[in-house]
Short mmCIF file of C-alpha atoms and ligand atoms in Angstrom, two decimals:
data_model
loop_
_atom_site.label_atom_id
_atom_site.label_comp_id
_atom_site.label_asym_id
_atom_site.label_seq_id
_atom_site.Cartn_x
_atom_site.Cartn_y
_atom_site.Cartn_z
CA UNK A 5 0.00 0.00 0.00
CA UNK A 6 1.30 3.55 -0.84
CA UNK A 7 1.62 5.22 2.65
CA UNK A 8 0.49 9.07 3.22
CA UNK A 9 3.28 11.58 2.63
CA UNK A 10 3.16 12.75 5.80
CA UNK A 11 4.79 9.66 7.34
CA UNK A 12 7.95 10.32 5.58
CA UNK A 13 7.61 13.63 6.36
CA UNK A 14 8.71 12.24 10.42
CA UNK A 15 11.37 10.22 11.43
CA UNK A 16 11.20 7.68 14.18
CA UNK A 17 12.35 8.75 17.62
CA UNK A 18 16.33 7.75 17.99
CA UNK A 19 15.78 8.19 21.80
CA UNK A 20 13.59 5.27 21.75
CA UNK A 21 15.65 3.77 19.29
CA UNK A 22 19.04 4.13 20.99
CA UNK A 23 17.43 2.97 24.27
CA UNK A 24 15.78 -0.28 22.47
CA UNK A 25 19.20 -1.08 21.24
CA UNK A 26 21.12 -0.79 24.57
CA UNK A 27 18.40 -3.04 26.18
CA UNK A 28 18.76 -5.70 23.37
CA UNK A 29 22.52 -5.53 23.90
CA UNK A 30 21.82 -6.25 27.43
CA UNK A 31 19.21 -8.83 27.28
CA UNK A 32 21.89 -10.42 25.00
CA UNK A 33 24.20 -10.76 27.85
CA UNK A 34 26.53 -7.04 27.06
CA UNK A 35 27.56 -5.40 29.90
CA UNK A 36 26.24 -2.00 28.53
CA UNK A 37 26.40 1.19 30.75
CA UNK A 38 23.43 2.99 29.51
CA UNK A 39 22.90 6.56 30.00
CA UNK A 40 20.00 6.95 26.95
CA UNK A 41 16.86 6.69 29.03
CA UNK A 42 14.57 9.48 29.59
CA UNK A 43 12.98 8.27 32.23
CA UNK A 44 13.33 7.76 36.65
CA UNK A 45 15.12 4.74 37.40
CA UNK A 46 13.18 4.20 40.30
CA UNK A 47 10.06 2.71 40.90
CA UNK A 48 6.45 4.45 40.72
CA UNK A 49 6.12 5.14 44.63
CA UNK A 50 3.99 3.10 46.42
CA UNK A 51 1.04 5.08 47.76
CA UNK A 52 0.73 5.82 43.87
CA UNK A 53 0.46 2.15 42.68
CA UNK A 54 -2.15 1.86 46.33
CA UNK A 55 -4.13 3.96 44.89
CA UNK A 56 -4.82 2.69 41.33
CA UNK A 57 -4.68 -0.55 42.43
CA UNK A 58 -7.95 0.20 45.04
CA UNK A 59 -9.29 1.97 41.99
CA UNK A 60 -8.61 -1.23 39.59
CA UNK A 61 -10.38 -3.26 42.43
CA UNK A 62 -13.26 -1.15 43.16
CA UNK A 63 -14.61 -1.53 39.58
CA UNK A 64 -12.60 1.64 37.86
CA UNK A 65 -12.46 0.08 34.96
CA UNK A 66 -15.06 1.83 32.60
CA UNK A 67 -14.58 4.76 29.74
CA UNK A 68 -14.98 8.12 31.50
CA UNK A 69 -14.84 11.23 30.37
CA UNK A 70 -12.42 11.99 27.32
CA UNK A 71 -11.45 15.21 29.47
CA UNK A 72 -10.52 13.18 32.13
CA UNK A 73 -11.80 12.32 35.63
CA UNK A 74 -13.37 15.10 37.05
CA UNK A 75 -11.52 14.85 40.31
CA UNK A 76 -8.00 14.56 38.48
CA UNK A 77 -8.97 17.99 36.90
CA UNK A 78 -9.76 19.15 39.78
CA UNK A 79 -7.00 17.77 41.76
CA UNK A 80 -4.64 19.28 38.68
CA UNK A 81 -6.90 22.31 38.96
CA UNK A 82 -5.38 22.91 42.45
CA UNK A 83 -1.95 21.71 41.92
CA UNK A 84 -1.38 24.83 39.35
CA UNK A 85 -2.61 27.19 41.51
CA UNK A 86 -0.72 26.46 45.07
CA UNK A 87 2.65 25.28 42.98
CA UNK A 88 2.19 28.03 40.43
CA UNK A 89 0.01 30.58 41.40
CA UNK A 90 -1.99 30.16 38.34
CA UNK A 91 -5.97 31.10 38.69
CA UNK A 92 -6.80 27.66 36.94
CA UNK A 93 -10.34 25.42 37.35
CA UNK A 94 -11.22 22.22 36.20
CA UNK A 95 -12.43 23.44 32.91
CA UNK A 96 -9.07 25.00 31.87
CA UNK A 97 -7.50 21.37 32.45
CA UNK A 98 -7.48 18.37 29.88
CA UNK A 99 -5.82 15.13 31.10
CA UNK A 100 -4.05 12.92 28.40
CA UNK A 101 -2.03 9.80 27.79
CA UNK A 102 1.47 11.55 28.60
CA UNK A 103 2.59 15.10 27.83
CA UNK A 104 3.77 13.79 24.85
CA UNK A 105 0.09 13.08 23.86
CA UNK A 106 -0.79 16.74 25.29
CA UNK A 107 1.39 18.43 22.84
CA UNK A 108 0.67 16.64 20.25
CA UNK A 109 -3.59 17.33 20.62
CA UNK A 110 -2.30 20.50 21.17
CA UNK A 111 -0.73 21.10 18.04
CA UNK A 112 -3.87 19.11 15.89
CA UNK A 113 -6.07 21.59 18.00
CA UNK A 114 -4.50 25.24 16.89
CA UNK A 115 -1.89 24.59 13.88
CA UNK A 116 -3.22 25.30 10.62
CA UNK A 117 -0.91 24.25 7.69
CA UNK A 118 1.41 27.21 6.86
CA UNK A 119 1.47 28.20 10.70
CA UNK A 120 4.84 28.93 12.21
CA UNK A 121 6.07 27.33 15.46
CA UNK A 122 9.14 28.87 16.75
CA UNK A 123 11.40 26.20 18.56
CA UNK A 124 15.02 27.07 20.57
CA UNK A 125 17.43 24.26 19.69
CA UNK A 126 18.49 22.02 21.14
CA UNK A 127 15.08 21.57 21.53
CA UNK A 128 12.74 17.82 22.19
CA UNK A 129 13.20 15.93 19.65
CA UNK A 130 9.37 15.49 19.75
CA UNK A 131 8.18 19.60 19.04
CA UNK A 132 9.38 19.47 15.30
CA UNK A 133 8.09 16.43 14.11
CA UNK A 134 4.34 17.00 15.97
CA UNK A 135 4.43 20.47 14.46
CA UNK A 136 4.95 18.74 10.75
CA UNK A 137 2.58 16.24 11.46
CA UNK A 138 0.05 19.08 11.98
CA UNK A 139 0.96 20.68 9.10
CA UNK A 140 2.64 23.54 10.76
CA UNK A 141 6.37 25.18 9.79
CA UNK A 142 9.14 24.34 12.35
CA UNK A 143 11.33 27.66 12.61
CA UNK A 144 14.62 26.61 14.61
CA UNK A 145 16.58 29.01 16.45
CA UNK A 146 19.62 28.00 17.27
CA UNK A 147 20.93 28.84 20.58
CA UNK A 148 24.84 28.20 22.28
CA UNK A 149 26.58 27.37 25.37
CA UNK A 150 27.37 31.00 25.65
CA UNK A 151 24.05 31.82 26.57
CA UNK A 152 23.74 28.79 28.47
CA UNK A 153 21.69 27.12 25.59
CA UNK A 154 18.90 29.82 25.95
CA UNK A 155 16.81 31.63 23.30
CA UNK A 156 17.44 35.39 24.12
CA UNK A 157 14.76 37.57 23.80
CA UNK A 158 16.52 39.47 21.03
CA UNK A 159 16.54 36.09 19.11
CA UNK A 160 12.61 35.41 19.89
CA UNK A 161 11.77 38.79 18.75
CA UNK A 162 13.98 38.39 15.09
CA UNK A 163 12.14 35.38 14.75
CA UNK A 164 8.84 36.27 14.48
CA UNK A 165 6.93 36.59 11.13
CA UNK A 166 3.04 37.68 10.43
CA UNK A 167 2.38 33.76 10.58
CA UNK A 168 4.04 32.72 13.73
CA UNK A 169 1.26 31.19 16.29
CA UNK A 170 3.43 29.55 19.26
CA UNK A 171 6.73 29.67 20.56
CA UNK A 172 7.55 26.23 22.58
CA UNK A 173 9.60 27.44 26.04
CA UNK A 174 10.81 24.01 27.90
CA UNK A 175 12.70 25.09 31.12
CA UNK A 176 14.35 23.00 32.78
CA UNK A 177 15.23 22.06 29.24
CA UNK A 178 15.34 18.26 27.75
CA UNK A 179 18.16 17.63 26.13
CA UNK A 180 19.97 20.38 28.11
CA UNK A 181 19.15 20.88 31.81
CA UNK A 182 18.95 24.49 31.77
CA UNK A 183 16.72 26.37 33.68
CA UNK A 184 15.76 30.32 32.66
CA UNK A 185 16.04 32.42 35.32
CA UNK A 186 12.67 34.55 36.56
CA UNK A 187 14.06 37.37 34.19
CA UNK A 188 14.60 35.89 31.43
CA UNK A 189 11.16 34.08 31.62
CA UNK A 190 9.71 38.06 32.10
CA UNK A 191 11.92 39.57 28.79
CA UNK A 192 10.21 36.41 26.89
CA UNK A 193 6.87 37.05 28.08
CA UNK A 194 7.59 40.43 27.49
CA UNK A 195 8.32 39.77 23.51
CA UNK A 196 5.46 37.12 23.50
CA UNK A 197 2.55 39.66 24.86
CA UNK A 198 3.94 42.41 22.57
CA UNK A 199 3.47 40.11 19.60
CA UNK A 200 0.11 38.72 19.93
CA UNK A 201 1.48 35.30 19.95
CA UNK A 202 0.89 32.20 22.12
CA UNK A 203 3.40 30.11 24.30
CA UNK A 204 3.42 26.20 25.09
CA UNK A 205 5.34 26.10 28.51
CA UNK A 206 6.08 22.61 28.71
CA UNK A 207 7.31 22.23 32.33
CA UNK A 208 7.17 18.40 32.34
CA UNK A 209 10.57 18.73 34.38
CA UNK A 210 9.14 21.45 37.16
CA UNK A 211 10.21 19.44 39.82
CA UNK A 212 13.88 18.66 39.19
CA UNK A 213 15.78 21.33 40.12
CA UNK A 214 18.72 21.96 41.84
CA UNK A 215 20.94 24.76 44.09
CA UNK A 216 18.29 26.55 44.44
CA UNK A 217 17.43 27.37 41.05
CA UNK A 218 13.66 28.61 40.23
CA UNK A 219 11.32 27.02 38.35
CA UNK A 220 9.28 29.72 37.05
CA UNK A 221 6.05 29.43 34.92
CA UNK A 222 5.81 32.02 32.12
CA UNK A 223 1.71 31.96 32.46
CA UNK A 224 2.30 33.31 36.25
CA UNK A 225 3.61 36.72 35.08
CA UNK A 226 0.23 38.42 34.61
CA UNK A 227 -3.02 38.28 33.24
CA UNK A 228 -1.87 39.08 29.32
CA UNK A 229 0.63 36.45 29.27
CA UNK A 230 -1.36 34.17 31.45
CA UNK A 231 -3.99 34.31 28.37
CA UNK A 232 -1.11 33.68 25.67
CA UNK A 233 -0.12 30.46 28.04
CA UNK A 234 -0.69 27.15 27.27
CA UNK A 235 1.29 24.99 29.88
CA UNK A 236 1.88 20.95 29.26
CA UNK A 237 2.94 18.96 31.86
CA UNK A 238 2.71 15.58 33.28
CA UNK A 239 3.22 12.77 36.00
CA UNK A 240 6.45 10.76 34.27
CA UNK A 241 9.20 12.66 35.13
CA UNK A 242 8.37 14.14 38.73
CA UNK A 243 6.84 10.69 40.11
CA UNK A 244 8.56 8.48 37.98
CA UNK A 245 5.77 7.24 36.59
CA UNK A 246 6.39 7.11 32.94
CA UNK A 247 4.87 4.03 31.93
CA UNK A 248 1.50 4.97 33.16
CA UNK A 249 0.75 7.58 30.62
CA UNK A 250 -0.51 10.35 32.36
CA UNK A 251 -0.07 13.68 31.16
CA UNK A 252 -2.00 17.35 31.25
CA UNK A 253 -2.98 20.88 29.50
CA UNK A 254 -3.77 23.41 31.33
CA UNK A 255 -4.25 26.52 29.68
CA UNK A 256 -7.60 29.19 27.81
CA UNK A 257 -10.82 27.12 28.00
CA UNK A 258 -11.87 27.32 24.24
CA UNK A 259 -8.32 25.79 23.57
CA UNK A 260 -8.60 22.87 25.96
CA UNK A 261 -11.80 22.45 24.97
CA UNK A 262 -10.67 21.90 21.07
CA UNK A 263 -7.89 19.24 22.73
CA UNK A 264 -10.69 17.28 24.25
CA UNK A 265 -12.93 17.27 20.84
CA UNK A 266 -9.77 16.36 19.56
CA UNK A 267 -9.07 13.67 21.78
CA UNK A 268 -12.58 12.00 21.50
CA UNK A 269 -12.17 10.83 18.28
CA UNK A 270 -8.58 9.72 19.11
CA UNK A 271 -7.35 7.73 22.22
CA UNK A 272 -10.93 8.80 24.13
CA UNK A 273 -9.94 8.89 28.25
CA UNK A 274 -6.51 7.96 29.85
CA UNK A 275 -6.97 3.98 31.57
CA UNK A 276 -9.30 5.02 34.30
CA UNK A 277 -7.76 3.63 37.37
CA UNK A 278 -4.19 5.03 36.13
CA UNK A 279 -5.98 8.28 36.80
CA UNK A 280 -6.35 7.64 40.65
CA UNK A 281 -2.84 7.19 41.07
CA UNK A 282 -1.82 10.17 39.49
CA UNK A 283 -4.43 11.71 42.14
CA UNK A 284 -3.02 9.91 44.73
CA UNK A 285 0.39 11.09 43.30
CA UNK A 286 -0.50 15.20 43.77
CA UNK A 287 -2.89 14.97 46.75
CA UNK A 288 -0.45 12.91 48.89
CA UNK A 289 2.44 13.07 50.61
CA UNK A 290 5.08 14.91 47.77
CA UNK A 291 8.41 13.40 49.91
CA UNK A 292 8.93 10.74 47.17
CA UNK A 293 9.92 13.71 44.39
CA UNK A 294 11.68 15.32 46.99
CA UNK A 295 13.44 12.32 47.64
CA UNK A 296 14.52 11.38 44.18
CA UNK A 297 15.18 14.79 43.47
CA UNK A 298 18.03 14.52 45.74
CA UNK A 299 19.11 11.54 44.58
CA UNK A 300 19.71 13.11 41.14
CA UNK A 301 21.10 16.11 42.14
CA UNK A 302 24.07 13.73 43.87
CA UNK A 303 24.38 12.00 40.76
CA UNK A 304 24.72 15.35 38.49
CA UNK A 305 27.52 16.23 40.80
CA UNK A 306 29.29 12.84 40.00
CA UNK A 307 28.38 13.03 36.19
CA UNK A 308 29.18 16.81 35.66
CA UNK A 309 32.59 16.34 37.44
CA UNK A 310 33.75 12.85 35.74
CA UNK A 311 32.65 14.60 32.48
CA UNK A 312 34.33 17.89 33.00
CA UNK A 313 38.08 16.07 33.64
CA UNK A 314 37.64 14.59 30.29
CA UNK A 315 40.09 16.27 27.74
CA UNK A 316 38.39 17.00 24.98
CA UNK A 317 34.95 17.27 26.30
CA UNK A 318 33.01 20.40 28.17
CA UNK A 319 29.91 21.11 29.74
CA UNK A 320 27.99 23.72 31.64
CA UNK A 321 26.61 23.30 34.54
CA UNK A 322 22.45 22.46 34.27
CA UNK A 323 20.32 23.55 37.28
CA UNK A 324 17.66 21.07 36.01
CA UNK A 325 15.89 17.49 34.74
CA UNK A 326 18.57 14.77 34.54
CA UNK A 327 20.77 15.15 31.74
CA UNK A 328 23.59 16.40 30.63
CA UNK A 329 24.57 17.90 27.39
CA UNK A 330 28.70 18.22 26.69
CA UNK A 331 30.07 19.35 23.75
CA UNK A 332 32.25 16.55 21.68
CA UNK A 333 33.08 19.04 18.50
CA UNK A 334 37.28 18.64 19.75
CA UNK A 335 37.28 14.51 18.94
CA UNK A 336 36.33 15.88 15.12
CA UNK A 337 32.98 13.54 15.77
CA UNK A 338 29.94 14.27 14.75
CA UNK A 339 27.25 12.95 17.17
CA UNK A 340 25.55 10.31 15.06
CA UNK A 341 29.27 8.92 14.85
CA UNK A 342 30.45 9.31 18.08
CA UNK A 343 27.36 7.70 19.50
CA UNK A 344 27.62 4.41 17.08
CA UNK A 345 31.17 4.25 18.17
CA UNK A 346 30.74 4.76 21.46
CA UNK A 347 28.21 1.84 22.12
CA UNK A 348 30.55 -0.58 19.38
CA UNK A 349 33.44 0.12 21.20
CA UNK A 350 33.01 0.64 25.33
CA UNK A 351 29.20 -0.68 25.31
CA UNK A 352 27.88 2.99 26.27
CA UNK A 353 24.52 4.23 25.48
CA UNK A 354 24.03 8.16 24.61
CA UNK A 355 22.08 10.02 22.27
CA UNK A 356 23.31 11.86 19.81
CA UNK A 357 23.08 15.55 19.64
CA UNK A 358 21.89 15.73 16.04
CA UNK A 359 18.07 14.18 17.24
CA UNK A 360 17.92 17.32 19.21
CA UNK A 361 19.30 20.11 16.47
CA UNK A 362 22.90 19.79 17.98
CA UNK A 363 25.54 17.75 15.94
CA UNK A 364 28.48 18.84 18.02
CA UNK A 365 26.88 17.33 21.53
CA UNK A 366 25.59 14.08 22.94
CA UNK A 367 23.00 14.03 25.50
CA UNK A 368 23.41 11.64 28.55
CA UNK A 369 21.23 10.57 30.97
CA UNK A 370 22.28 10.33 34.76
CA UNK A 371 18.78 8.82 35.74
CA UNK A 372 20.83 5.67 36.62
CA UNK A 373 22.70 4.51 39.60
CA UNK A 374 26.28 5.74 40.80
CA UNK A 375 27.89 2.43 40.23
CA UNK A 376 27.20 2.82 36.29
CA UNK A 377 27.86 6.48 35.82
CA UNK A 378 31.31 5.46 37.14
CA UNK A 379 31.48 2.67 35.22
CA UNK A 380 30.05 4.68 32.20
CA UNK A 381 32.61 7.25 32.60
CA UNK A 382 35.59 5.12 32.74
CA UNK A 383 34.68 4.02 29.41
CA UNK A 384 33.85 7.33 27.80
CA UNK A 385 37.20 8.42 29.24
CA UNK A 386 39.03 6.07 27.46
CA UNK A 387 36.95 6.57 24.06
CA UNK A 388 37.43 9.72 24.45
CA UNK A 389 41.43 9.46 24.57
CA UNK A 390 41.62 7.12 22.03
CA UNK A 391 40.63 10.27 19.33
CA UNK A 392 42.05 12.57 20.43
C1 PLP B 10 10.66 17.91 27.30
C2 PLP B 10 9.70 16.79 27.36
N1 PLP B 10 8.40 17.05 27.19
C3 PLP B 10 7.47 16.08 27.22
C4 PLP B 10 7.84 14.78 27.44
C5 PLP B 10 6.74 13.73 27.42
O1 PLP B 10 6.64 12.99 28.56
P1 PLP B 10 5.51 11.90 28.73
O2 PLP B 10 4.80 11.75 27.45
O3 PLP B 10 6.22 10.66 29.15
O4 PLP B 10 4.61 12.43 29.81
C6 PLP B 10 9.18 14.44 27.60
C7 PLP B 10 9.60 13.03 27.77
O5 PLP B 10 10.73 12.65 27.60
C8 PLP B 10 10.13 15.48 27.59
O6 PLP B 10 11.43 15.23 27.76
#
C-alpha cells in the first residue's frame, strides 16, 4: 500500500531507538552502561500504585470522560494554583495519555498548515516532528553554550513573522538541563505579549531542580501572558511514573476544549484507574519527588565532574531534569558517529546531539545509579582518549 506523505515527512524517535538497542545488547548478555533513558530509574512510589490498584479493584475500569476524571482535573486544577500561582479550574484542564500526547492534541487543535512554530534548539526531539505532522512550519533558532543554551529575547523577537502562532519554552530544558532564570522568563513574556502570539510552557521537568534554582512558569507573570499560556505537563518525570501515561494541558478554555474534541475521536480517556494514582500522586504526601530529586542532584555532581576532567569534552553546569549535554566538537565527531562508536566500542549508550538540532553534543542521561555512571565514565574516558 502507498503510505500518506506525511509519514515520511517524520522520522522515528532515535531516543527510543538508541534505548531499544542498549536493552537488546543487554538482554543479549553485554555489559552496557546505559545513560539513553529518559525516564526515573526508580520505581512508581507506592502510595501511587495503592491507589490505582484500590481503583482497579473497586470496579474503575469503565470509559470516562475523554477530558478526564473530574476529580484529576480538579486535583490538577489545584496543583497549578498552590505550585504556580496560576488562577486555573477544572475546565481549563485536559488530562491525556502523557505530555507527549498533550502536545501533540495540542498542536492538531491550533496549527493550521502554513502556521509557524518557533522552537530554541536544542530543543525535544518530539516539538518538530508534531508540528509537521500538523501541518505547521518548524522555525529553529539556534541557541549556544554561551548563553547557556537559551533563546534570548533578542533572538525570539527576530524570529517572528506575520504567521508565527506559538513559541515552545521548555525550562528546565530536555536535552539540556537548563533552567531560565525569573528574568529571562519576564523579557520572553515580554516579547510574546507584545506580539500577539501564544506560548506552550512545557514544564514536564518542574520538579527537578537543583541549588536553588527557580522554576518559574511564564503563564504566572500576569493576566496578558497568562492568556497567551498554554502549559503541558505531566506525572512521568516528577513521580517516575512514565509508563503509566498520564499527562496534562492546562491553559484558555476554548483551547482545551478543542484538545478534548480532539481527543474524543482519538485515544478517548486515559486507563481510568491510572488516573487515581496520578491523584493519589499530587494529593499525597510529595516526599517521594523530593526524595529522588536529591538523589539526582548527587548524581549530576558525580556526572558533571567525571565529564568535565575529560580532555576534549566540556559542559555547563544544568540547574535542572537529569541530563547532561557536553560538547564533543574537539574529537572531530559528529554525534551520530560518536554515539555508534561509542556503544561498538566501550558498550555505552548516549544520544546523539543531532536528534535534538545539535551535531556537536551528545546528550546523557544520569537517571541511573552511581555504580554505572562510574562505570560509564571510565569508558567514555578512554573513548574519548583514544581520538584525540
Ligand atoms: C521535554 C519533554 N516534554 C514532554 C515529554 C513527554 O513525557 P511523557 O509523554 O512521558 O509524559 C518528555 C519526555 O521525555 C520530555 O522530555
Amino acid at each position: 500500500m502507498k503510505l500518506a506523505a506525511r509519514v515520511s515527512q517524520v522520522t522515528p524517535s532515535i531516543t527510543l531507538a538508541i534505548a531499544a538497542k542498549a536493552k537488546a545488547m543487554k538482554a543479549e548478555g553485554i555489559d552496557v552502561c546505559s545513560f539513553s533513558a529518559g525516564e526515573p530509574d526508580f520505581d512508581t512510589p507506592v502510595h501511587i500504585k495503592a491507589a490505582a490498584k484500590k481503583a482497579l479493584q473497586e470496579g474503575k475500569t469503565k470509559y470516562g470522560p475523554a477530558s478526564g476524571e473530574p476529580k484529576l482535573r480538579e486535583a490538577i486544577a489545584k496543583k497549578l494554583r498552590t505550585d504556580n500561582g496560576l488562577d486555573y479550574k477544572a475546565e481549563n484542564v485536559i488530562v491525556t495519555n502523557g505530555g507527549k500526547h498533550s502536545l501533540f492534541n495540542l498542536m492538531l487543535a491550533v496549527i493550521e498548515p502554513g502556521d509557524e512554530v518557533i522552537i530554541p534548539a536544542p530543543y525535544w526531539l518530539s516539538y518538530p516532528e508534531m508540528v509537521t505532522l500538523a501541518g505547521g512550519i518548524s522555525v529553529i533558532v539556534p541557541t549556544s553554550a554561551s548563553t547557556g543554551y537559551k533563546i534570548t529575547p533578542e533572538q525570539l523577537q527576530k524570529a517572528i513573522t506575520p504567521k508565527t502562532k506559538l513559541f515552545i519554552l521548555n525550562s528546565p530544558s530536555n536535552p539540556t538541563g537548563m533552567v531560565y532564570t525569573p528574568e529571562e522568563i519576564k523579557a520572553l513574556a515580554k516579547v510574546v505579549v507584545e506580539a500577539d502570539i501564544f506560548v506552550v510552557s512545557d514544564e514536564i521537568y518542574e520538579k527537578i531542580v537543583y541549588d536553588g534554582a527557580q522554576q518559574l512558569s511564564i503563564a504566572s507573570l500576569g493576566e496578558e501572558i497568562f492568556n497567551r499560556t498554554i502549559i503541558s505537563n505531566g506525572f512521568a518525570k516528577a513521580y517516575s511514573m512514565t509508563g503509566w501515561r498520564i499527562g496534562y494541558l492546562a491553559g484558555p478554555v476554548d483551547i482545551i476544549k478543542a484538545t478534548i474534541t480532539i481527543q474524543s475521536h482519538s485515544t478517548s480517556n486515559v486507563c481510568t484507574f491510572a488516573q487515581y494514582g496520578a491523584i493519589a500522586a499530587l494529593e499525597e504526601s510529595q516526599e517521594c519527588v523530593e526524595q529522588m530529586r536529591q538523589a539526582f542532584a548527587q548524581r549530576r555532581q558525580l556526572m558533571l565532574e567525571r565529564l568535565n576532567a575529560i580532555p576534549g569534552l566540556s559542559c555547563p553546569k544544568p540547574d535542572g531534569a537529569f541530563y547532561l549535554f557536553p560538547d564533543i566538537s574537539k574529537t572531530g565527531l559528529k554525534s551520530l558517529e560518536f554515539c555508534d562508536a561509542l556503544l561498538q566500542e566501550q558498550q555505552v549508550a548516549v544520544i546523539p546531539g543531532v536528534a535534538f538540532g545539535a551535531d556537536d553534543n551528545i546528550r546523557l542521561s544520569y537517571a541511573t545509579d552511581m555504580a554505572t555512571i562510574e562505570k560509564g565514565m571510565d569508558r567514555l574516558e578512554k573513548f574519548v582518549k583514544s581520538r584525540i
